[in-house]
Short mmCIF file of N, CA and C and ligand atoms in Angstrom, two decimals:
data_model
loop_
_atom_site.label_atom_id
_atom_site.label_comp_id
_atom_site.label_asym_id
_atom_site.label_seq_id
_atom_site.Cartn_x
_atom_site.Cartn_y
_atom_site.Cartn_z
N MET X 1 0.98 -1.05 0.17
CA MET X 1 0.12 0.04 0.02
C MET X 1 0.73 1.39 0.16
N ALA X 2 0.32 2.43 -0.55
CA ALA X 2 1.25 3.36 -0.69
C ALA X 2 0.30 4.70 -0.25
N LEU X 3 0.83 5.79 0.35
CA LEU X 3 0.21 6.83 0.65
C LEU X 3 0.63 7.70 -0.36
N LEU X 4 -1.03 8.21 -0.96
CA LEU X 4 -0.65 9.39 -2.42
C LEU X 4 -0.81 10.89 -2.02
N ASP X 5 -0.12 11.33 -2.68
CA ASP X 5 0.15 12.79 -2.51
C ASP X 5 -1.52 13.54 -2.77
N ILE X 6 -2.12 14.27 -1.66
CA ILE X 6 -3.15 15.41 -1.95
C ILE X 6 -3.10 16.25 -2.39
N LEU X 7 -3.69 16.59 -3.53
CA LEU X 7 -3.79 17.81 -4.32
C LEU X 7 -4.55 18.94 -3.46
N THR X 8 -3.78 20.03 -3.55
CA THR X 8 -4.22 21.23 -2.95
C THR X 8 -4.70 22.32 -3.93
N TYR X 9 -5.65 23.04 -3.58
CA TYR X 9 -5.97 24.13 -4.23
C TYR X 9 -4.54 25.25 -4.43
N PRO X 10 -4.28 25.82 -5.26
CA PRO X 10 -5.38 25.65 -6.63
C PRO X 10 -4.75 25.01 -7.75
N ASP X 11 -4.56 23.58 -7.48
CA ASP X 11 -4.38 22.93 -8.45
C ASP X 11 -5.86 22.57 -9.39
N LYS X 12 -5.82 22.84 -10.64
CA LYS X 12 -6.75 22.81 -11.64
C LYS X 12 -7.20 21.00 -11.69
N PHE X 13 -6.61 20.18 -11.28
CA PHE X 13 -7.24 18.96 -11.52
C PHE X 13 -8.48 18.61 -10.44
N LEU X 14 -8.63 19.61 -9.14
CA LEU X 14 -9.84 19.78 -8.40
C LEU X 14 -10.85 20.13 -9.06
N LYS X 15 -11.00 20.73 -10.21
CA LYS X 15 -12.33 21.33 -10.82
C LYS X 15 -12.94 20.32 -11.99
N LYS X 16 -11.94 18.94 -11.70
CA LYS X 16 -12.18 18.08 -12.65
C LYS X 16 -13.55 17.11 -12.56
N THR X 17 -14.42 16.84 -13.27
CA THR X 17 -15.61 15.76 -13.07
C THR X 17 -14.96 14.69 -13.09
N ALA X 18 -15.56 14.08 -12.42
CA ALA X 18 -14.94 12.39 -12.10
C ALA X 18 -16.03 11.47 -13.05
N LYS X 19 -15.48 10.45 -13.98
CA LYS X 19 -16.04 9.49 -14.74
C LYS X 19 -16.69 8.43 -13.77
N PRO X 20 -17.81 7.79 -14.15
CA PRO X 20 -18.07 6.95 -13.40
C PRO X 20 -17.09 5.46 -13.56
N VAL X 21 -16.92 4.58 -12.55
CA VAL X 21 -16.09 3.59 -12.79
C VAL X 21 -17.03 2.78 -13.71
N VAL X 22 -16.34 1.87 -14.56
CA VAL X 22 -16.93 0.66 -15.38
C VAL X 22 -16.11 -0.30 -14.81
N ASN X 23 -14.94 -0.39 -14.91
CA ASN X 23 -14.53 -1.79 -14.70
C ASN X 23 -14.00 -1.76 -13.33
N ILE X 24 -14.51 -2.81 -12.69
CA ILE X 24 -14.06 -2.95 -11.26
C ILE X 24 -12.89 -3.88 -11.34
N ASP X 25 -11.47 -3.41 -11.48
CA ASP X 25 -10.69 -4.44 -11.59
C ASP X 25 -9.29 -4.48 -10.02
N GLY X 26 -8.46 -4.99 -10.20
CA GLY X 26 -7.30 -4.96 -9.55
C GLY X 26 -6.60 -3.64 -9.15
N ALA X 27 -6.56 -2.95 -10.27
CA ALA X 27 -5.96 -1.61 -10.19
C ALA X 27 -6.79 -0.72 -9.31
N LEU X 28 -8.32 -0.87 -9.42
CA LEU X 28 -9.08 0.42 -8.99
C LEU X 28 -9.31 -0.35 -7.29
N GLN X 29 -8.99 -1.54 -7.01
CA GLN X 29 -9.22 -1.85 -5.81
C GLN X 29 -7.60 -1.60 -5.27
N LYS X 30 -6.49 -1.28 -5.84
CA LYS X 30 -5.52 -0.68 -5.36
C LYS X 30 -5.35 0.52 -4.90
N THR X 31 -5.92 1.13 -5.51
CA THR X 31 -6.05 3.03 -5.74
C THR X 31 -7.34 2.72 -4.64
N ILE X 32 -8.18 2.12 -4.33
CA ILE X 32 -9.19 2.14 -3.14
C ILE X 32 -8.33 1.96 -1.87
N ASP X 33 -7.26 1.03 -1.86
CA ASP X 33 -6.86 0.60 -0.57
C ASP X 33 -5.36 1.85 -0.09
N ASP X 34 -4.92 2.31 -1.27
CA ASP X 34 -4.52 3.23 -1.10
C ASP X 34 -4.96 4.54 -0.68
N MET X 35 -6.08 5.17 -0.92
CA MET X 35 -7.39 6.40 -0.63
C MET X 35 -7.39 6.08 0.82
N ILE X 36 -7.53 4.64 0.93
CA ILE X 36 -8.10 4.63 2.69
C ILE X 36 -6.79 4.93 3.41
N GLU X 37 -5.67 4.53 3.06
CA GLU X 37 -4.68 4.65 4.12
C GLU X 37 -4.13 6.20 4.30
N THR X 38 -4.37 6.71 2.62
CA THR X 38 -3.83 8.25 2.77
C THR X 38 -4.82 8.82 3.24
N MET X 39 -5.95 8.60 3.38
CA MET X 39 -7.25 9.48 4.40
C MET X 39 -6.81 9.03 6.11
N TYR X 40 -6.66 8.28 6.64
CA TYR X 40 -6.40 7.72 7.57
C TYR X 40 -4.96 8.43 8.01
N ASN X 41 -3.98 8.38 7.05
CA ASN X 41 -2.73 9.04 7.61
C ASN X 41 -3.03 10.78 7.88
N ALA X 42 -3.76 11.53 6.98
CA ALA X 42 -3.67 12.52 6.71
C ALA X 42 -3.82 13.15 8.17
N PRO X 43 -4.51 13.24 8.80
CA PRO X 43 -5.70 12.44 8.96
C PRO X 43 -7.40 13.02 8.54
N GLY X 44 -7.85 12.34 7.90
CA GLY X 44 -9.29 12.83 7.63
C GLY X 44 -10.27 12.13 7.51
N ILE X 45 -11.58 12.64 7.27
CA ILE X 45 -12.69 12.07 7.58
C ILE X 45 -13.35 11.45 6.27
N GLY X 46 -12.70 11.97 4.91
CA GLY X 46 -13.12 11.30 3.71
C GLY X 46 -11.85 11.92 2.71
N LEU X 47 -12.25 11.38 1.20
CA LEU X 47 -11.23 11.37 0.53
C LEU X 47 -11.96 10.98 -0.53
N ALA X 48 -11.81 12.08 -1.82
CA ALA X 48 -12.51 11.77 -3.00
C ALA X 48 -11.03 11.34 -3.79
N SER X 49 -11.75 10.47 -4.96
CA SER X 49 -10.56 10.29 -6.10
C SER X 49 -10.00 11.31 -6.55
N ILE X 50 -10.84 12.37 -7.12
CA ILE X 50 -10.30 13.90 -7.67
C ILE X 50 -8.84 14.40 -6.81
N GLN X 51 -9.05 14.50 -5.62
CA GLN X 51 -8.22 14.95 -4.73
C GLN X 51 -6.97 14.22 -4.38
N ILE X 52 -6.97 12.83 -5.47
CA ILE X 52 -5.39 12.13 -5.39
C ILE X 52 -4.90 11.76 -7.16
N GLY X 53 -5.77 13.17 -7.85
CA GLY X 53 -5.43 12.82 -9.42
C GLY X 53 -5.64 11.74 -9.95
N CYS X 54 -7.13 11.11 -9.54
CA CYS X 54 -7.53 9.92 -10.16
C CYS X 54 -9.03 10.73 -10.57
N ASP X 55 -9.36 10.48 -12.01
CA ASP X 55 -10.87 10.62 -12.07
C ASP X 55 -11.89 9.37 -12.25
N LYS X 56 -11.80 8.73 -11.43
CA LYS X 56 -12.98 7.81 -11.26
C LYS X 56 -13.59 7.71 -10.19
N SER X 57 -14.97 7.47 -10.43
CA SER X 57 -15.70 8.48 -9.34
C SER X 57 -15.60 7.46 -7.90
N VAL X 58 -14.66 7.69 -7.25
CA VAL X 58 -14.47 6.56 -5.77
C VAL X 58 -14.42 7.70 -4.57
N LEU X 59 -15.17 7.42 -3.54
CA LEU X 59 -14.92 8.11 -2.36
C LEU X 59 -14.83 7.37 -1.44
N VAL X 60 -14.05 7.54 -0.46
CA VAL X 60 -13.82 6.55 0.92
C VAL X 60 -14.22 7.63 2.19
N TYR X 61 -14.48 7.34 3.30
CA TYR X 61 -15.06 8.04 4.47
C TYR X 61 -14.91 7.52 5.81
N ASP X 62 -14.93 8.10 6.68
CA ASP X 62 -15.42 7.39 8.22
C ASP X 62 -15.31 8.39 8.79
N PRO X 63 -16.91 8.88 9.02
CA PRO X 63 -17.08 10.10 10.20
C PRO X 63 -16.85 9.58 11.45
N SER X 64 -16.54 8.56 11.62
CA SER X 64 -16.54 8.61 13.21
C SER X 64 -15.02 8.78 13.34
N TYR X 65 -13.86 8.49 12.54
CA TYR X 65 -12.55 8.99 12.42
C TYR X 65 -11.72 8.12 13.32
N ASP X 66 -12.19 6.95 13.65
CA ASP X 66 -11.17 6.30 14.56
C ASP X 66 -10.54 5.06 13.88
N GLN X 67 -9.64 4.85 14.53
CA GLN X 67 -8.39 3.99 13.61
C GLN X 67 -8.96 2.72 13.58
N ASP X 68 -9.97 2.01 14.48
CA ASP X 68 -10.55 0.66 14.03
C ASP X 68 -11.44 0.54 13.12
N ARG X 69 -11.70 1.52 12.32
CA ARG X 69 -12.49 1.39 11.02
C ARG X 69 -13.51 0.70 10.65
N ASN X 70 -14.34 1.04 12.05
CA ASN X 70 -15.74 0.49 11.60
C ASN X 70 -16.82 1.01 11.10
N SER X 71 -16.42 2.44 10.71
CA SER X 71 -17.36 3.18 10.25
C SER X 71 -16.79 3.38 8.45
N LEU X 72 -15.90 2.78 8.13
CA LEU X 72 -15.06 2.85 6.67
C LEU X 72 -16.38 2.91 5.96
N THR X 73 -16.34 3.54 5.00
CA THR X 73 -17.32 3.32 3.86
C THR X 73 -16.69 3.55 2.76
N VAL X 74 -16.72 2.70 1.59
CA VAL X 74 -15.88 2.69 0.28
C VAL X 74 -17.13 2.75 -0.69
N LEU X 75 -17.24 3.90 -1.56
CA LEU X 75 -18.46 4.11 -2.35
C LEU X 75 -17.91 4.58 -3.85
N LEU X 76 -18.34 3.75 -4.84
CA LEU X 76 -18.36 4.23 -5.98
C LEU X 76 -19.18 4.81 -6.90
N ASN X 77 -19.36 5.77 -7.96
CA ASN X 77 -20.08 6.22 -8.77
C ASN X 77 -21.22 6.98 -8.15
N PRO X 78 -21.01 7.39 -6.53
CA PRO X 78 -21.83 7.99 -5.96
C PRO X 78 -23.14 9.30 -6.64
N LYS X 79 -24.68 8.97 -6.31
CA LYS X 79 -25.40 10.24 -6.69
C LYS X 79 -26.40 10.27 -5.51
N ILE X 80 -26.64 11.58 -5.61
CA ILE X 80 -27.49 12.20 -4.62
C ILE X 80 -28.80 12.27 -5.61
N ILE X 81 -30.07 11.42 -4.97
CA ILE X 81 -31.06 11.29 -5.46
C ILE X 81 -32.27 12.17 -4.91
N GLU X 82 -31.75 12.52 -3.47
CA GLU X 82 -32.84 13.14 -2.88
C GLU X 82 -31.93 14.06 -1.81
N ALA X 83 -32.51 15.54 -1.77
CA ALA X 83 -31.66 16.03 -0.80
C ALA X 83 -32.61 16.99 -0.05
N CYS X 84 -32.94 17.25 1.28
CA CYS X 84 -34.18 17.80 1.71
C CYS X 84 -33.52 18.80 2.66
N GLY X 85 -34.17 20.01 3.25
CA GLY X 85 -33.94 20.82 4.05
C GLY X 85 -32.59 21.69 4.09
N GLU X 86 -32.36 22.40 5.18
CA GLU X 86 -30.92 22.96 4.78
C GLU X 86 -30.41 23.11 6.83
N THR X 87 -28.97 23.12 6.26
CA THR X 87 -28.14 23.23 7.65
C THR X 87 -27.20 24.35 7.34
N VAL X 88 -26.70 24.37 8.55
CA VAL X 88 -25.35 24.91 8.25
C VAL X 88 -23.92 24.28 8.93
N SER X 89 -22.77 23.70 7.80
CA SER X 89 -21.93 23.06 8.38
C SER X 89 -21.09 24.13 9.08
N GLU X 90 -20.35 23.82 10.23
CA GLU X 90 -20.00 24.65 10.97
C GLU X 90 -18.26 24.44 11.15
N ASN X 91 -17.44 25.53 10.59
CA ASN X 91 -16.21 25.55 10.37
C ASN X 91 -15.57 24.44 9.21
N GLU X 92 -16.41 23.94 8.38
CA GLU X 92 -15.91 23.01 7.04
C GLU X 92 -14.36 23.18 6.82
N GLY X 93 -13.91 22.09 6.73
CA GLY X 93 -12.27 22.03 6.13
C GLY X 93 -12.09 21.21 5.31
N CYS X 94 -11.21 21.08 4.64
CA CYS X 94 -10.96 19.90 3.64
C CYS X 94 -9.41 20.01 3.47
N LEU X 95 -8.59 18.47 3.14
CA LEU X 95 -7.16 18.21 2.83
C LEU X 95 -6.87 18.80 2.03
N SER X 96 -7.89 19.55 1.27
CA SER X 96 -7.38 19.97 -0.34
C SER X 96 -7.05 21.85 -0.24
N VAL X 97 -7.72 22.22 0.98
CA VAL X 97 -7.90 23.72 1.16
C VAL X 97 -7.36 23.75 2.38
N LEU X 98 -5.97 24.39 2.29
CA LEU X 98 -4.72 24.58 3.32
C LEU X 98 -5.75 25.88 4.28
N ASP X 99 -5.22 25.80 5.68
CA ASP X 99 -5.11 27.31 6.42
C ASP X 99 -6.70 27.71 6.23
N PHE X 100 -7.72 26.98 6.25
CA PHE X 100 -8.95 27.59 6.10
C PHE X 100 -9.96 27.00 6.03
N ARG X 101 -11.13 27.39 7.16
CA ARG X 101 -11.98 26.82 7.29
C ARG X 101 -13.13 28.02 7.48
N SER X 102 -14.56 27.42 7.00
CA SER X 102 -15.94 28.10 7.03
C SER X 102 -17.06 27.63 7.03
N ASP X 103 -17.96 28.07 7.55
CA ASP X 103 -19.68 27.65 7.76
C ASP X 103 -20.05 27.67 6.21
N VAL X 104 -20.74 26.52 6.14
CA VAL X 104 -20.82 26.35 4.41
C VAL X 104 -22.46 26.02 4.63
N LYS X 105 -23.64 26.41 3.89
CA LYS X 105 -24.85 26.01 3.76
C LYS X 105 -24.81 24.44 3.07
N ARG X 106 -25.68 23.71 3.81
CA ARG X 106 -25.76 22.60 3.50
C ARG X 106 -27.23 21.67 3.26
N SER X 107 -27.49 21.11 2.33
CA SER X 107 -28.78 20.26 2.73
C SER X 107 -28.79 19.51 4.32
N ALA X 108 -30.12 19.40 4.64
CA ALA X 108 -29.57 18.50 5.90
C ALA X 108 -29.92 17.09 5.95
N SER X 109 -30.57 16.53 5.07
CA SER X 109 -30.67 15.21 4.70
C SER X 109 -30.65 14.80 3.03
N LEU X 110 -29.97 13.58 3.26
CA LEU X 110 -29.80 13.06 1.85
C LEU X 110 -30.45 11.61 1.52
N ILE X 111 -30.43 11.26 0.25
CA ILE X 111 -30.61 9.93 -0.18
C ILE X 111 -29.30 9.99 -1.50
N ILE X 112 -28.71 8.74 -1.38
CA ILE X 112 -27.72 8.44 -2.11
C ILE X 112 -27.62 7.40 -2.43
N GLU X 113 -27.32 6.99 -4.13
CA GLU X 113 -27.53 5.90 -4.50
C GLU X 113 -25.99 5.43 -5.02
N ALA X 114 -25.26 4.20 -5.00
CA ALA X 114 -24.01 4.23 -5.19
C ALA X 114 -23.73 2.46 -5.25
N LEU X 115 -22.31 2.28 -5.90
CA LEU X 115 -22.07 1.02 -5.54
C LEU X 115 -20.77 0.87 -4.56
N ASP X 116 -20.68 -0.23 -3.69
CA ASP X 116 -19.69 -0.65 -2.99
C ASP X 116 -18.91 -1.20 -3.80
N ARG X 117 -17.36 -1.37 -3.24
CA ARG X 117 -16.36 -1.73 -3.85
C ARG X 117 -16.64 -2.78 -4.32
N GLU X 118 -17.29 -3.95 -4.11
CA GLU X 118 -17.55 -4.88 -5.10
C GLU X 118 -18.41 -4.85 -6.13
N GLY X 119 -19.36 -3.65 -6.12
CA GLY X 119 -20.03 -3.11 -7.46
C GLY X 119 -21.60 -3.53 -7.18
N LYS X 120 -21.77 -4.07 -5.94
CA LYS X 120 -23.21 -4.12 -5.41
C LYS X 120 -24.06 -2.91 -4.82
N PRO X 121 -25.02 -2.61 -5.64
CA PRO X 121 -25.90 -1.35 -5.43
C PRO X 121 -26.02 -1.09 -3.82
N VAL X 122 -25.93 -0.03 -3.36
CA VAL X 122 -26.13 0.43 -1.73
C VAL X 122 -27.05 1.73 -2.10
N LYS X 123 -27.79 1.87 -1.03
CA LYS X 123 -28.62 3.27 -0.85
C LYS X 123 -28.24 3.75 0.21
N ILE X 124 -27.93 4.84 0.76
CA ILE X 124 -27.60 5.77 1.73
C ILE X 124 -28.67 6.82 2.51
N GLU X 125 -29.45 6.37 3.32
CA GLU X 125 -29.96 7.81 4.27
C GLU X 125 -29.27 8.07 4.90
N ALA X 126 -28.85 9.71 4.74
CA ALA X 126 -27.97 10.17 5.59
C ALA X 126 -28.74 11.35 6.06
N GLU X 127 -28.51 11.70 7.44
CA GLU X 127 -28.65 13.28 7.93
C GLU X 127 -27.53 13.91 8.66
N GLU X 128 -27.46 14.81 9.06
CA GLU X 128 -26.70 15.98 9.72
C GLU X 128 -25.31 15.66 9.35
N TYR X 129 -24.74 14.94 10.43
CA TYR X 129 -22.83 15.11 10.40
C TYR X 129 -22.37 14.29 9.08
N LEU X 130 -23.30 13.25 8.62
CA LEU X 130 -22.80 12.06 7.45
C LEU X 130 -23.67 12.62 6.34
N ALA X 131 -24.50 13.31 6.22
CA ALA X 131 -25.44 14.11 5.12
C ALA X 131 -23.92 15.38 4.96
N ILE X 132 -23.45 16.06 5.88
CA ILE X 132 -22.68 17.00 5.17
C ILE X 132 -21.29 16.38 4.79
N VAL X 133 -20.84 15.66 5.50
CA VAL X 133 -19.64 15.03 5.12
C VAL X 133 -19.53 14.18 3.68
N LEU X 134 -21.11 13.53 3.16
CA LEU X 134 -21.17 13.04 1.95
C LEU X 134 -21.09 14.44 0.80
N GLN X 135 -22.10 15.63 1.28
CA GLN X 135 -22.15 16.14 0.00
C GLN X 135 -20.72 16.98 -0.18
N HIS X 136 -19.85 17.13 0.84
CA HIS X 136 -18.52 17.89 0.79
C HIS X 136 -17.88 16.60 -0.21
N GLU X 137 -17.84 15.27 -0.10
CA GLU X 137 -17.00 14.60 -0.95
C GLU X 137 -17.88 14.21 -2.59
N ILE X 138 -18.95 14.28 -2.64
CA ILE X 138 -19.54 13.85 -3.77
C ILE X 138 -19.34 15.58 -4.86
N ASP X 139 -19.35 16.76 -3.82
CA ASP X 139 -18.86 17.91 -4.38
C ASP X 139 -17.46 17.65 -5.51
N HIS X 140 -16.49 17.00 -4.38
CA HIS X 140 -14.93 16.90 -5.00
C HIS X 140 -15.40 16.06 -6.28
N LEU X 141 -16.33 15.36 -6.66
CA LEU X 141 -16.24 14.28 -7.48
C LEU X 141 -16.95 14.98 -8.90
N ASN X 142 -17.55 16.22 -8.40
CA ASN X 142 -18.21 17.40 -9.65
C ASN X 142 -16.99 18.49 -9.52
N GLY X 143 -15.81 18.38 -9.28
CA GLY X 143 -14.98 19.39 -9.25
C GLY X 143 -15.50 20.53 -8.38
N ILE X 144 -16.14 20.32 -7.11
CA ILE X 144 -16.45 21.67 -6.45
C ILE X 144 -15.82 21.44 -4.86
N LEU X 145 -15.02 22.66 -4.87
CA LEU X 145 -14.42 22.67 -3.00
C LEU X 145 -15.47 23.35 -2.36
N PHE X 146 -15.48 23.23 -1.24
CA PHE X 146 -16.14 24.00 -0.08
C PHE X 146 -16.24 25.72 -0.21
N ILE X 147 -15.13 26.08 -0.84
CA ILE X 147 -14.80 27.55 -0.94
C ILE X 147 -15.76 28.05 -1.93
N ASP X 148 -16.08 27.04 -3.19
CA ASP X 148 -16.93 27.19 -4.30
C ASP X 148 -18.38 27.71 -3.74
N ARG X 149 -18.91 27.28 -2.37
CA ARG X 149 -19.99 27.43 -1.51
C ARG X 149 -19.68 28.55 -0.77
N ILE X 150 -19.10 29.20 -0.40
CA ILE X 150 -19.04 30.47 0.35
C ILE X 150 -19.10 31.71 -0.21
N SER X 151 -19.48 33.20 0.46
CA SER X 151 -19.62 34.19 -0.05
C SER X 151 -18.29 34.78 -1.34
N ALA X 152 -18.42 35.22 -2.19
CA ALA X 152 -17.31 35.78 -3.18
C ALA X 152 -16.50 36.33 -2.34
N LEU X 153 -16.59 37.32 -1.35
CA LEU X 153 -15.90 37.88 -0.80
C LEU X 153 -15.03 36.88 0.32
N LYS X 154 -15.40 36.42 0.59
CA LYS X 154 -14.96 35.35 1.77
C LYS X 154 -13.78 34.53 0.62
N ARG X 155 -14.33 34.00 -0.03
CA ARG X 155 -13.77 33.45 -1.34
C ARG X 155 -12.31 34.31 -1.81
N GLU X 156 -12.13 35.50 -2.04
CA GLU X 156 -11.17 36.25 -2.71
C GLU X 156 -10.30 36.48 -1.60
N LEU X 157 -10.83 36.63 -0.31
CA LEU X 157 -10.07 36.89 0.60
C LEU X 157 -8.77 35.54 0.90
N TYR X 158 -9.57 34.30 0.91
CA TYR X 158 -8.89 33.00 0.68
C TYR X 158 -7.84 33.27 -0.60
N LYS X 159 -8.22 33.09 -1.61
CA LYS X 159 -7.39 33.00 -2.72
C LYS X 159 -6.21 34.19 -2.50
N ARG X 160 -6.32 35.50 -2.11
CA ARG X 160 -5.42 36.28 -2.06
C ARG X 160 -4.38 35.80 -0.82
N HIS X 161 -4.67 35.29 0.01
CA HIS X 161 -3.85 34.72 1.02
C HIS X 161 -3.11 33.36 0.84
N ILE X 162 -3.56 32.44 -0.12
CA ILE X 162 -2.88 31.51 -0.95
C ILE X 162 -1.97 32.06 -1.99
N LYS X 163 -2.35 32.87 -2.84
CA LYS X 163 -1.39 33.53 -3.70
C LYS X 163 -0.06 34.16 -3.04
N LYS X 164 -0.20 34.70 -1.96
CA LYS X 164 0.63 35.41 -1.30
C LYS X 164 1.85 34.24 -0.64
N LYS X 165 1.03 32.80 -0.29
CA LYS X 165 1.80 32.23 0.84
C LYS X 165 2.78 31.20 -0.72
N LEU X 166 1.99 31.23 -1.84
CA LEU X 166 3.11 30.36 -3.06
C LEU X 166 4.00 31.33 -3.30
N LYS X 167 3.77 32.63 -3.52
CA LYS X 167 4.87 33.32 -3.63
C LYS X 167 5.99 33.61 -2.78
N GLN X 168 5.67 33.51 -1.18
CA GLN X 168 6.80 33.42 -0.47
C GLN X 168 7.14 32.21 -0.35
N ASP X 169 6.63 31.28 -0.70
CA ASP X 169 7.25 29.27 -0.79
C ASP X 169 8.31 29.47 -1.87
N GLU X 170 8.24 30.07 -3.37
CA GLU X 170 9.03 30.35 -4.27
C GLU X 170 10.24 31.08 -3.64
N LYS X 171 10.39 31.71 -2.72
CA LYS X 171 11.40 32.28 -2.40
C LYS X 171 12.68 31.45 -1.64
NI1 NI L 201 -12.21 18.01 0.85
#
């Protein structure tokens, strides 16, 4: 197993839309295992394929964030088929968005259809924290970061901060 590099904003790959997984083969299983290791190592609650430079629709998450991995879930080709209500995700952050957190408006509950890593269809009903995690990760598969869901002013301030930081790193 290998730890993968996590792409960070402003990497252009993060704007890509993931393509549906068609072949569930050994190479895909290896990518999934590497994503799982990379997520726990980060440590993070979720990781989407786009974040590691792979454009197949895969996400892994563990909202309980514990190392015994009881709540670890792998989803292929996840689709939100129903979203209800509104909530505010407090202080949301992302492994691909360094040095920044923000409140983000999210749906309160979701129904998701996907495949598990063996290709078996699964349906997930999620609310509260899990619904937020899933919206964040599925956004990644559609090329969307949480900073795309905050006010333009806040986003501009963050962009300026990152530009300045990148310039400093060049020196
Ligand atoms: Ni993220």
